[in-house]
Every structure is written in structure tokens, then in C-alpha cells.
Amino acid sequence: MDKLEIPYLLKRACAHRLLGQVAKCSEARSIHRQFVKNYQGLLLAIRHTRLSPVIRQETLNKQRLGLPDEIATMIADRKVA
């Protein structure tokens, strides 16, 4: 089911992003941005469910520390090496 959902969610997010850019009303732009944010959240949730438990835990640790990806990757590489 995820294989069908991902392209659909990507298309919807892109469509709302485009509609938000061409909207003349600030309220319409805000609504379209909210749709994009919601679709991105769903896509991220699908991605997290697909990750292995080890990778998922490392990703959560990076987010908790608030480190930039480059620094967090360097730290992770040092632990592995």
C-alpha cells in the first residue's frame, strides 16, 4: 500500500505547493502551505516505518540532539569506525 501512497502524496504536495505559489490571497497561500506540511508529515511517517530499527534510532537521536546532519553523520561514522 505504501508504494501506491507515496507517488500520490508527492503529487498532492507538489500540486499544493504550486497552488500556494500562484495564489493571490494570503489565506489561500497559508492553507496550501498547511496541506504541503501535512503531506510531508505523512511521507515522513511512511519513511520512518520503512527504516530498520537501528537507523530509526540513530535518526531519532540526531533529532533529539539537534545537530546538523553533517556533524551527526561524522559522529555516527566515528562510532562505526
GROMACS .gro file of N, CA and C in nm:
model
  243
    1MET      N    1   0.082  -0.120   0.000
    1MET     CA    2   0.000   0.000   0.000
    1MET      C    3   0.086   0.126   0.000
    2ASP      N    4   0.201   0.120   0.068
    2ASP     CA    5   0.289   0.236   0.070
    2ASP      C    6   0.335   0.274  -0.070
    3LYS      N    7   0.356   0.175  -0.155
    3LYS     CA    8   0.404   0.203  -0.290
    3LYS      C    9   0.303   0.286  -0.367
    4LEU      N   10   0.176   0.269  -0.338
    4LEU     CA   11   0.073   0.347  -0.405
    4LEU      C   12   0.056   0.483  -0.339
    5GLU      N   13   0.076   0.488  -0.209
    5GLU     CA   14   0.055   0.613  -0.137
    5GLU      C   15   0.162   0.717  -0.165
    6ILE      N   16   0.287   0.674  -0.176
    6ILE     CA   17   0.397   0.768  -0.189
    6ILE      C   18   0.384   0.855  -0.314
    7PRO      N   19   0.365   0.799  -0.433
    7PRO     CA   20   0.350   0.887  -0.551
    7PRO      C   21   0.229   0.979  -0.540
    8TYR      N   22   0.120   0.928  -0.484
    8TYR     CA   23   0.001   1.010  -0.468
    8TYR      C   24   0.030   1.129  -0.376
    9LEU      N   25   0.092   1.102  -0.261
    9LEU     CA   26   0.120   1.208  -0.165
    9LEU      C   27   0.219   1.309  -0.222
   10LEU      N   28   0.318   1.261  -0.298
   10LEU     CA   29   0.413   1.352  -0.361
   10LEU      C   30   0.344   1.442  -0.462
   11LYS      N   31   0.256   1.385  -0.543
   11LYS     CA   32   0.183   1.465  -0.642
   11LYS      C   33   0.096   1.570  -0.573
   12ARG      N   34   0.028   1.529  -0.467
   12ARG     CA   35  -0.058   1.624  -0.396
   12ARG      C   36   0.023   1.736  -0.332
   13ALA      N   37   0.136   1.700  -0.273
   13ALA     CA   38   0.221   1.802  -0.210
   13ALA      C   39   0.272   1.901  -0.315
   14CYS      N   40   0.317   1.850  -0.429
   14CYS     CA   41   0.366   1.937  -0.536
   14CYS      C   42   0.255   2.026  -0.590
   15ALA      N   43   0.138   1.969  -0.606
   15ALA     CA   44   0.025   2.048  -0.657
   15ALA      C   45  -0.011   2.161  -0.561
   16HIS      N   46  -0.015   2.131  -0.432
   16HIS     CA   47  -0.049   2.235  -0.334
   16HIS      C   48   0.064   2.338  -0.322
   17ARG      N   49   0.188   2.295  -0.339
   17ARG     CA   50   0.298   2.390  -0.336
   17ARG      C   51   0.284   2.489  -0.451
   18LEU      N   52   0.253   2.438  -0.570
   18LEU     CA   53   0.235   2.524  -0.686
   18LEU      C   54   0.115   2.616  -0.667
   19LEU      N   55   0.005   2.562  -0.619
   19LEU     CA   56  -0.114   2.644  -0.596
   19LEU      C   57  -0.088   2.752  -0.492
   20GLY      N   58  -0.008   2.720  -0.393
   20GLY     CA   59   0.028   2.819  -0.292
   20GLY      C   60   0.113   2.931  -0.348
   21GLN      N   61   0.197   2.898  -0.444
   21GLN     CA   62   0.283   3.000  -0.505
   21GLN      C   63   0.205   3.095  -0.594
   22VAL      N   64   0.102   3.045  -0.661
   22VAL     CA   65   0.028   3.130  -0.754
   22VAL      C   66  -0.095   3.196  -0.690
   23ALA      N   67  -0.129   3.156  -0.568
   23ALA     CA   68  -0.246   3.213  -0.501
   23ALA      C   69  -0.220   3.360  -0.469
   24LYS      N   70  -0.322   3.441  -0.490
   24LYS     CA   71  -0.309   3.584  -0.465
   24LYS      C   72  -0.350   3.619  -0.322
   25CYS      N   73  -0.434   3.539  -0.263
   25CYS     CA   74  -0.485   3.564  -0.128
   25CYS      C   75  -0.391   3.499  -0.026
   26SER      N   76  -0.357   3.574   0.077
   26SER     CA   77  -0.266   3.521   0.179
   26SER      C   78  -0.328   3.403   0.254
   27GLU      N   79  -0.458   3.405   0.271
   27GLU     CA   80  -0.525   3.294   0.339
   27GLU      C   81  -0.514   3.166   0.256
   28ALA      N   82  -0.531   3.178   0.125
   28ALA     CA   83  -0.518   3.062   0.036
   28ALA      C   84  -0.376   3.008   0.039
   29ARG      N   85  -0.276   3.098   0.037
   29ARG     CA   86  -0.137   3.054   0.045
   29ARG      C   87  -0.112   2.978   0.175
   30SER      N   88  -0.166   3.028   0.283
   30SER     CA   89  -0.149   2.963   0.413
   30SER      C   90  -0.212   2.824   0.415
   31ILE      N   91  -0.329   2.812   0.358
   31ILE     CA   92  -0.398   2.682   0.354
   31ILE      C   93  -0.318   2.582   0.269
   32HIS      N   94  -0.269   2.627   0.156
   32HIS     CA   95  -0.190   2.538   0.070
   32HIS      C   96  -0.060   2.496   0.139
   33ARG      N   97   0.004   2.590   0.212
   33ARG     CA   98   0.125   2.554   0.287
   33ARG      C   99   0.094   2.449   0.393
   34GLN      N  100  -0.023   2.461   0.456
   34GLN     CA  101  -0.062   2.363   0.557
   34GLN      C  102  -0.083   2.225   0.495
   35PHE      N  103  -0.145   2.222   0.378
   35PHE     CA  104  -0.160   2.095   0.307
   35PHE      C  105  -0.025   2.032   0.277
   36VAL      N  106   0.069   2.114   0.227
   36VAL     CA  107   0.203   2.063   0.195
   36VAL      C  108   0.268   2.008   0.321
   37LYS      N  109   0.257   2.080   0.430
   37LYS     CA  110   0.317   2.036   0.556
   37LYS      C  111   0.256   1.903   0.601
   38ASN      N  112   0.126   1.889   0.588
   38ASN     CA  113   0.059   1.764   0.627
   38ASN      C  114   0.102   1.647   0.538
   39TYR      N  115   0.109   1.671   0.407
   39TYR     CA  116   0.152   1.565   0.316
   39TYR      C  117   0.297   1.524   0.344
   40GLN      N  118   0.383   1.621   0.371
   40GLN     CA  119   0.522   1.590   0.403
   40GLN      C  120   0.531   1.510   0.533
   41GLY      N  121   0.445   1.541   0.628
   41GLY     CA  122   0.442   1.464   0.753
   41GLY      C  123   0.402   1.320   0.729
   42LEU      N  124   0.304   1.299   0.643
   42LEU     CA  125   0.264   1.163   0.609
   42LEU      C  126   0.376   1.087   0.538
   43LEU      N  127   0.443   1.155   0.445
   43LEU     CA  128   0.555   1.091   0.374
   43LEU      C  129   0.668   1.057   0.471
   44LEU      N  130   0.695   1.144   0.565
   44LEU     CA  131   0.798   1.118   0.664
   44LEU      C  132   0.761   1.000   0.752
   45ALA      N  133   0.634   0.991   0.789
   45ALA     CA  134   0.588   0.878   0.870
   45ALA      C  135   0.606   0.746   0.795
   46ILE      N  136   0.575   0.746   0.665
   46ILE     CA  137   0.594   0.625   0.584
   46ILE      C  138   0.742   0.590   0.579
   47ARG      N  139   0.825   0.691   0.562
   47ARG     CA  140   0.970   0.667   0.555
   47ARG      C  141   1.021   0.609   0.686
   48HIS      N  142   0.976   0.661   0.798
   48HIS     CA  143   1.021   0.612   0.928
   48HIS      C  144   0.978   0.468   0.952
   49THR      N  145   0.860   0.431   0.904
   49THR     CA  146   0.816   0.293   0.924
   49THR      C  147   0.897   0.197   0.839
   50ARG      N  148   0.953   0.244   0.729
   50ARG     CA  149   1.033   0.159   0.641
   50ARG      C  150   1.176   0.141   0.690
   51LEU      N  151   1.226   0.234   0.770
   51LEU     CA  152   1.364   0.226   0.815
   51LEU      C  153   1.382   0.111   0.913
   52SER      N  154   1.502   0.054   0.912
   52SER     CA  155   1.532  -0.050   1.010
   52SER      C  156   1.535   0.012   1.149
   53PRO      N  157   1.515  -0.067   1.254
   53PRO     CA  158   1.514  -0.012   1.390
   53PRO      C  159   1.644   0.061   1.427
   54VAL      N  160   1.758   0.013   1.380
   54VAL     CA  161   1.885   0.077   1.414
   54VAL      C  162   1.894   0.215   1.350
   55ILE      N  163   1.860   0.222   1.221
   55ILE     CA  164   1.865   0.351   1.151
   55ILE      C  165   1.762   0.446   1.210
   56ARG      N  166   1.644   0.395   1.242
   56ARG     CA  167   1.540   0.477   1.301
   56ARG      C  168   1.588   0.537   1.433
   57GLN      N  169   1.654   0.456   1.516
   57GLN     CA  170   1.703   0.505   1.645
   57GLN      C  171   1.811   0.612   1.625
   58GLU      N  172   1.902   0.592   1.529
   58GLU     CA  173   2.005   0.691   1.502
   58GLU      C  174   1.943   0.822   1.455
   59THR      N  175   1.840   0.813   1.372
   59THR     CA  176   1.772   0.933   1.323
   59THR      C  177   1.705   1.007   1.437
   60LEU      N  178   1.640   0.934   1.526
   60LEU     CA  179   1.576   0.997   1.640
   60LEU      C  180   1.679   1.063   1.731
   61ASN      N  181   1.793   0.998   1.750
   61ASN     CA  182   1.898   1.056   1.833
   61ASN      C  183   1.949   1.186   1.774
   62LYS      N  184   1.967   1.190   1.642
   62LYS     CA  185   2.012   1.312   1.575
   62LYS      C  186   1.911   1.424   1.597
   63GLN      N  187   1.783   1.390   1.585
   63GLN     CA  188   1.680   1.492   1.600
   63GLN      C  189   1.676   1.544   1.743
   64ARG      N  190   1.693   1.456   1.840
   64ARG     CA  191   1.692   1.498   1.980
   64ARG      C  192   1.808   1.590   2.011
   65LEU      N  193   1.926   1.559   1.956
   65LEU     CA  194   2.043   1.641   1.982
   65LEU      C  195   2.038   1.773   1.908
   66GLY      N  196   1.963   1.777   1.800
   66GLY     CA  197   1.951   1.899   1.722
   66GLY      C  198   2.078   1.933   1.646
   67LEU      N  199   2.158   1.833   1.616
   67LEU     CA  200   2.282   1.854   1.543
   67LEU      C  201   2.255   1.863   1.393
   68PRO      N  202   2.332   1.945   1.325
   68PRO     CA  203   2.322   1.943   1.178
   68PRO      C  204   2.357   1.805   1.126
   69ASP      N  205   2.301   1.768   1.013
   69ASP     CA  206   2.321   1.634   0.958
   69ASP      C  207   2.467   1.600   0.936
   70GLU      N  208   2.545   1.698   0.890
   70GLU     CA  209   2.686   1.670   0.862
   70GLU      C  210   2.761   1.631   0.989
   71ILE      N  211   2.737   1.704   1.098
   71ILE     CA  212   2.806   1.676   1.224
   71ILE      C  213   2.757   1.543   1.281
   72ALA      N  214   2.627   1.521   1.276
   72ALA     CA  215   2.572   1.396   1.328
   72ALA      C  216   2.625   1.276   1.250
   73THR      N  217   2.643   1.292   1.118
   73THR     CA  218   2.697   1.183   1.035
   73THR      C  219   2.842   1.157   1.074
   74MET      N  220   2.918   1.262   1.097
   74MET     CA  221   3.057   1.245   1.137
   74MET      C  222   3.067   1.170   1.269
   75ILE      N  223   2.979   1.204   1.363
   75ILE     CA  224   2.979   1.136   1.492
   75ILE      C  225   2.942   0.990   1.475
   76ALA      N  226   2.841   0.963   1.394
   76ALA     CA  227   2.799   0.826   1.370
   76ALA      C  228   2.909   0.746   1.302
   77ASP      N  229   2.981   0.808   1.207
   77ASP     CA  230   3.090   0.739   1.137
   77ASP      C  231   3.203   0.703   1.233
   78ARG      N  232   3.231   0.788   1.327
   78ARG     CA  233   3.336   0.761   1.425
   78ARG      C  234   3.300   0.646   1.515
   79LYS      N  235   3.169   0.635   1.548
   79LYS     CA  236   3.124   0.523   1.632
   79LYS      C  237   3.137   0.391   1.558
   80VAL      N  238   3.109   0.393   1.429
   80VAL     CA  239   3.116   0.272   1.348
   80VAL      C  240   3.260   0.233   1.323
   81ALA      N  241   3.346   0.330   1.293
   81ALA     CA  242   3.486   0.301   1.258
   81ALA      C  243   3.569   0.257   1.376
   0.00000   0.00000   0.00000
